[in-house]
Amino acid sequence: MLTDEQRKQLIETSLAVRRWAYAPYSKYEVGAALLTSSGVIYDGVNIENAAYPMVMCAERVAVFKAVSEGETNFTAIAVATSNGGTPCGACRQVLSEFGLETKVLIVNGDGEIEQETTVAELLPGAFGPQDLPDQNE
Ligand code: THU
């Protein structure tokens, strides 16, 4: 359940934190705002590196900040970019670990929601614990 107020806060936070994106190479600034079931919002930005493959996406920064603070139940994540870009495959997979029903709000540079979807819709057939033989014995 996501209230209008929470939706608004997620949009505003994801947009506001884009200023902290460290993206000197791509110049593509991404902001994420992740709402946990306890009501806390964890933000994240993309962090690039001169060794290009070392980049970390905004969504995963937000997830890792939350998990490292003991939070693993997520209600929704907003992702803001200039053009309404959607989460990459790696971020979809990481989000799926913590719930396929997490809502995903795709926000553009004007603060408009371009798409409101779920992790399940973004990653059909997600690899999960059910795919690990040892977990099913
Ligand atoms: N990026 C994200 O932060 N999240 C995504 O889901 C897609 C891509 C970043 C990584 C890189 O810094 C820049 O966007 C261009 O790929």
PDB file of C-alpha atoms and ligand atoms in Angstrom:
ATOM      1  CA  MET A   1       0.000   0.000   0.000  1.00  0.00           C
ATOM      2  CA  LEU A   2       1.453   3.328  -1.074  1.00  0.00           C
ATOM      3  CA  THR A   3      -0.257   6.544  -0.036  1.00  0.00           C
ATOM      4  CA  ASP A   4      -0.351   9.672  -2.189  1.00  0.00           C
ATOM      5  CA  GLU A   5       1.859  11.396   0.380  1.00  0.00           C
ATOM      6  CA  GLN A   6       4.433   8.571   0.284  1.00  0.00           C
ATOM      7  CA  ARG A   7       4.357   8.608  -3.517  1.00  0.00           C
ATOM      8  CA  LYS A   8       5.006  12.345  -3.479  1.00  0.00           C
ATOM      9  CA  GLN A   9       7.881  11.970  -1.005  1.00  0.00           C
ATOM     10  CA  LEU A  10       9.491   9.233  -3.077  1.00  0.00           C
ATOM     11  CA  ILE A  11       9.281  11.327  -6.231  1.00  0.00           C
ATOM     12  CA  GLU A  12      10.703  14.404  -4.522  1.00  0.00           C
ATOM     13  CA  THR A  13      13.528  12.483  -2.853  1.00  0.00           C
ATOM     14  CA  SER A  14      14.555  10.609  -5.997  1.00  0.00           C
ATOM     15  CA  LEU A  15      14.696  13.891  -7.901  1.00  0.00           C
ATOM     16  CA  ALA A  16      16.481  15.847  -5.179  1.00  0.00           C
ATOM     17  CA  VAL A  17      19.299  13.337  -4.641  1.00  0.00           C
ATOM     18  CA  ARG A  18      20.248  13.340  -8.321  1.00  0.00           C
ATOM     19  CA  ARG A  19      22.482  16.286  -7.424  1.00  0.00           C
ATOM     20  CA  TRP A  20      24.714  13.851  -5.509  1.00  0.00           C
ATOM     21  CA  ALA A  21      25.122  11.483  -8.429  1.00  0.00           C
ATOM     22  CA  TYR A  22      28.780  10.914  -9.232  1.00  0.00           C
ATOM     23  CA  ALA A  23      28.531  10.564 -12.989  1.00  0.00           C
ATOM     24  CA  PRO A  24      31.395  12.507 -14.559  1.00  0.00           C
ATOM     25  CA  TYR A  25      31.708  10.012 -17.436  1.00  0.00           C
ATOM     26  CA  SER A  26      28.161   9.346 -18.598  1.00  0.00           C
ATOM     27  CA  LYS A  27      26.717  12.615 -17.230  1.00  0.00           C
ATOM     28  CA  TYR A  28      23.557  10.546 -16.707  1.00  0.00           C
ATOM     29  CA  GLU A  29      22.451  11.340 -13.172  1.00  0.00           C
ATOM     30  CA  VAL A  30      20.208   8.809 -11.465  1.00  0.00           C
ATOM     31  CA  GLY A  31      18.450   9.208  -8.121  1.00  0.00           C
ATOM     32  CA  ALA A  32      16.630   6.488  -6.226  1.00  0.00           C
ATOM     33  CA  ALA A  33      14.376   6.607  -3.184  1.00  0.00           C
ATOM     34  CA  LEU A  34      13.437   3.340  -1.498  1.00  0.00           C
ATOM     35  CA  LEU A  35      10.568   3.168   1.008  1.00  0.00           C
ATOM     36  CA  THR A  36      10.739   0.386   3.596  1.00  0.00           C
ATOM     37  CA  SER A  37       7.770  -1.161   5.374  1.00  0.00           C
ATOM     38  CA  SER A  38       8.931   0.634   8.529  1.00  0.00           C
ATOM     39  CA  GLY A  39       8.314   3.947   6.743  1.00  0.00           C
ATOM     40  CA  VAL A  40      11.945   4.984   6.256  1.00  0.00           C
ATOM     41  CA  ILE A  41      13.193   6.271   2.895  1.00  0.00           C
ATOM     42  CA  TYR A  42      16.722   5.301   1.861  1.00  0.00           C
ATOM     43  CA  ASP A  43      18.141   7.229  -1.085  1.00  0.00           C
ATOM     44  CA  GLY A  44      20.842   6.363  -3.566  1.00  0.00           C
ATOM     45  CA  VAL A  45      22.677   7.757  -6.570  1.00  0.00           C
ATOM     46  CA  ASN A  46      24.813   6.251  -9.279  1.00  0.00           C
ATOM     47  CA  ILE A  47      28.526   6.240  -8.539  1.00  0.00           C
ATOM     48  CA  GLU A  48      30.892   5.935 -11.501  1.00  0.00           C
ATOM     49  CA  ASN A  49      34.606   5.225 -11.656  1.00  0.00           C
ATOM     50  CA  ALA A  50      37.445   5.918 -14.084  1.00  0.00           C
ATOM     51  CA  ALA A  51      37.615   2.125 -14.347  1.00  0.00           C
ATOM     52  CA  TYR A  52      34.210   2.116 -16.046  1.00  0.00           C
ATOM     53  CA  PRO A  53      32.878  -1.340 -15.054  1.00  0.00           C
ATOM     54  CA  MET A  54      33.123  -0.417 -11.369  1.00  0.00           C
ATOM     55  CA  VAL A  55      29.984   1.728 -11.654  1.00  0.00           C
ATOM     56  CA  MET A  56      27.236   1.215  -9.082  1.00  0.00           C
ATOM     57  CA  CYS A  57      23.642   2.087  -9.930  1.00  0.00           C
ATOM     58  CA  ALA A  58      21.480   4.357  -7.800  1.00  0.00           C
ATOM     59  CA  GLU A  59      18.900   1.644  -7.092  1.00  0.00           C
ATOM     60  CA  ARG A  60      21.450  -0.780  -5.699  1.00  0.00           C
ATOM     61  CA  VAL A  61      23.045   1.920  -3.561  1.00  0.00           C
ATOM     62  CA  ALA A  62      19.624   2.571  -2.009  1.00  0.00           C
ATOM     63  CA  VAL A  63      18.946  -1.156  -1.487  1.00  0.00           C
ATOM     64  CA  PHE A  64      22.372  -1.787   0.023  1.00  0.00           C
ATOM     65  CA  LYS A  65      22.054   1.196   2.346  1.00  0.00           C
ATOM     66  CA  ALA A  66      18.706  -0.140   3.577  1.00  0.00           C
ATOM     67  CA  VAL A  67      19.856  -3.739   3.993  1.00  0.00           C
ATOM     68  CA  SER A  68      23.021  -2.682   5.784  1.00  0.00           C
ATOM     69  CA  GLU A  69      20.795  -0.862   8.273  1.00  0.00           C
ATOM     70  CA  GLY A  70      18.745  -4.018   8.888  1.00  0.00           C
ATOM     71  CA  GLU A  71      15.836  -3.225   6.560  1.00  0.00           C
ATOM     72  CA  THR A  72      14.798  -5.886   4.059  1.00  0.00           C
ATOM     73  CA  ASN A  73      11.074  -5.227   3.530  1.00  0.00           C
ATOM     74  CA  PHE A  74      10.451  -2.744   0.784  1.00  0.00           C
ATOM     75  CA  THR A  75       7.209  -1.084  -0.273  1.00  0.00           C
ATOM     76  CA  ALA A  76       8.324   0.963  -3.246  1.00  0.00           C
ATOM     77  CA  ILE A  77      11.271   2.493  -5.053  1.00  0.00           C
ATOM     78  CA  ALA A  78      11.272   5.629  -7.189  1.00  0.00           C
ATOM     79  CA  VAL A  79      13.970   6.023  -9.822  1.00  0.00           C
ATOM     80  CA  ALA A  80      14.523   9.468 -11.309  1.00  0.00           C
ATOM     81  CA  THR A  81      16.457  10.287 -14.464  1.00  0.00           C
ATOM     82  CA  SER A  82      16.295  13.067 -17.032  1.00  0.00           C
ATOM     83  CA  ASN A  83      14.332  10.892 -19.436  1.00  0.00           C
ATOM     84  CA  GLY A  84      12.457   8.280 -17.407  1.00  0.00           C
ATOM     85  CA  GLY A  85      15.002   5.487 -17.827  1.00  0.00           C
ATOM     86  CA  THR A  86      14.108   2.151 -16.236  1.00  0.00           C
ATOM     87  CA  PRO A  87      16.183   0.028 -13.802  1.00  0.00           C
ATOM     88  CA  CYS A  88      18.875  -2.112 -15.404  1.00  0.00           C
ATOM     89  CA  GLY A  89      18.754  -5.901 -15.246  1.00  0.00           C
ATOM     90  CA  ALA A  90      21.182  -6.135 -12.338  1.00  0.00           C
ATOM     91  CA  CYS A  91      19.087  -3.762 -10.256  1.00  0.00           C
ATOM     92  CA  ARG A  92      15.921  -5.674 -11.119  1.00  0.00           C
ATOM     93  CA  GLN A  93      17.560  -8.870  -9.909  1.00  0.00           C
ATOM     94  CA  VAL A  94      18.793  -7.298  -6.675  1.00  0.00           C
ATOM     95  CA  LEU A  95      15.349  -5.816  -5.989  1.00  0.00           C
ATOM     96  CA  SER A  96      13.712  -9.193  -6.683  1.00  0.00           C
ATOM     97  CA  GLU A  97      15.638 -10.751  -3.797  1.00  0.00           C
ATOM     98  CA  PHE A  98      13.639  -8.602  -1.405  1.00  0.00           C
ATOM     99  CA  GLY A  99      10.191  -8.933  -2.947  1.00  0.00           C
ATOM    100  CA  LEU A 100       8.606  -9.190  -6.347  1.00  0.00           C
ATOM    101  CA  GLU A 101       5.693  -7.001  -5.269  1.00  0.00           C
ATOM    102  CA  THR A 102       7.804  -3.927  -4.535  1.00  0.00           C
ATOM    103  CA  LYS A 103       6.345  -1.059  -6.537  1.00  0.00           C
ATOM    104  CA  VAL A 104       8.639   0.727  -8.972  1.00  0.00           C
ATOM    105  CA  LEU A 105       7.976   4.338  -9.918  1.00  0.00           C
ATOM    106  CA  ILE A 106       9.800   5.554 -12.999  1.00  0.00           C
ATOM    107  CA  VAL A 107      10.196   9.318 -12.704  1.00  0.00           C
ATOM    108  CA  ASN A 108      11.382  11.782 -15.329  1.00  0.00           C
ATOM    109  CA  GLY A 109      13.293  15.026 -14.880  1.00  0.00           C
ATOM    110  CA  ASP A 110      10.074  16.995 -14.537  1.00  0.00           C
ATOM    111  CA  GLY A 111       8.955  14.837 -11.606  1.00  0.00           C
ATOM    112  CA  GLU A 112       6.283  13.049 -13.608  1.00  0.00           C
ATOM    113  CA  ILE A 113       5.678   9.337 -13.091  1.00  0.00           C
ATOM    114  CA  GLU A 114       6.238   7.815 -16.528  1.00  0.00           C
ATOM    115  CA  GLN A 115       5.469   4.312 -15.351  1.00  0.00           C
ATOM    116  CA  GLU A 116       4.238   2.725 -12.134  1.00  0.00           C
ATOM    117  CA  THR A 117       4.974  -0.965 -12.120  1.00  0.00           C
ATOM    118  CA  THR A 118       6.336  -3.773  -9.903  1.00  0.00           C
ATOM    119  CA  VAL A 119       9.545  -5.763  -9.747  1.00  0.00           C
ATOM    120  CA  ALA A 120       7.550  -8.833 -10.867  1.00  0.00           C
ATOM    121  CA  GLU A 121       6.467  -7.033 -14.023  1.00  0.00           C
ATOM    122  CA  LEU A 122       9.979  -5.774 -14.712  1.00  0.00           C
ATOM    123  CA  LEU A 123      11.611  -9.161 -14.173  1.00  0.00           C
ATOM    124  CA  PRO A 124       9.403 -12.064 -15.237  1.00  0.00           C
ATOM    125  CA  GLY A 125      10.893 -15.423 -14.286  1.00  0.00           C
ATOM    126  CA  ALA A 126      13.261 -13.919 -11.752  1.00  0.00           C
ATOM    127  CA  PHE A 127      15.942 -16.238 -10.478  1.00  0.00           C
ATOM    128  CA  GLY A 128      15.274 -16.814  -6.791  1.00  0.00           C
ATOM    129  CA  PRO A 129      15.877 -19.174  -3.894  1.00  0.00           C
ATOM    130  CA  GLN A 130      13.520 -21.685  -5.487  1.00  0.00           C
ATOM    131  CA  ASP A 131      16.123 -22.164  -8.210  1.00  0.00           C
ATOM    132  CA  LEU A 132      18.825 -23.219  -5.763  1.00  0.00           C
ATOM    133  CA  PRO A 133      18.623 -27.012  -5.279  1.00  0.00           C
ATOM    134  CA  ASP A 134      20.095 -26.885  -1.770  1.00  0.00           C
ATOM    135  CA  GLN A 135      17.304 -24.587  -0.588  1.00  0.00           C
ATOM    136  CA  ASN A 136      14.596 -27.054  -1.649  1.00  0.00           C
ATOM    137  CA  GLU A 137      15.781 -30.227   0.045  1.00  0.00           C
TER     138      GLU A 137
HETATM  139  N1  THU B   1      22.358   3.638 -14.012  1.00  0.00           N
HETATM  140  C1  THU B   1      21.714   3.603 -12.814  1.00  0.00           C
HETATM  141  O1  THU B   1      22.110   4.259 -11.843  1.00  0.00           O
HETATM  142  N2  THU B   1      20.626   2.789 -12.708  1.00  0.00           N
HETATM  143  C2  THU B   1      20.139   2.013 -13.715  1.00  0.00           C
HETATM  144  O2  THU B   1      19.262   1.203 -13.477  1.00  0.00           O
HETATM  145  C3  THU B   1      20.669   2.180 -15.067  1.00  0.00           C
HETATM  146  C4  THU B   1      21.961   2.888 -15.180  1.00  0.00           C
HETATM  147  C5  THU B   1      23.547   4.503 -14.140  1.00  0.00           C
HETATM  148  C6  THU B   1      24.834   3.753 -14.293  1.00  0.00           C
HETATM  149  C7  THU B   1      25.688   4.772 -14.998  1.00  0.00           C
HETATM  150  O3  THU B   1      26.283   5.610 -14.034  1.00  0.00           O
HETATM  151  C8  THU B   1      24.720   5.600 -15.818  1.00  0.00           C
HETATM  152  O4  THU B   1      23.427   5.324 -15.276  1.00  0.00           O
HETATM  153  C9  THU B   1      24.725   5.288 -17.295  1.00  0.00           C
HETATM  154  O5  THU B   1      24.602   3.929 -17.522  1.00  0.00           O
END
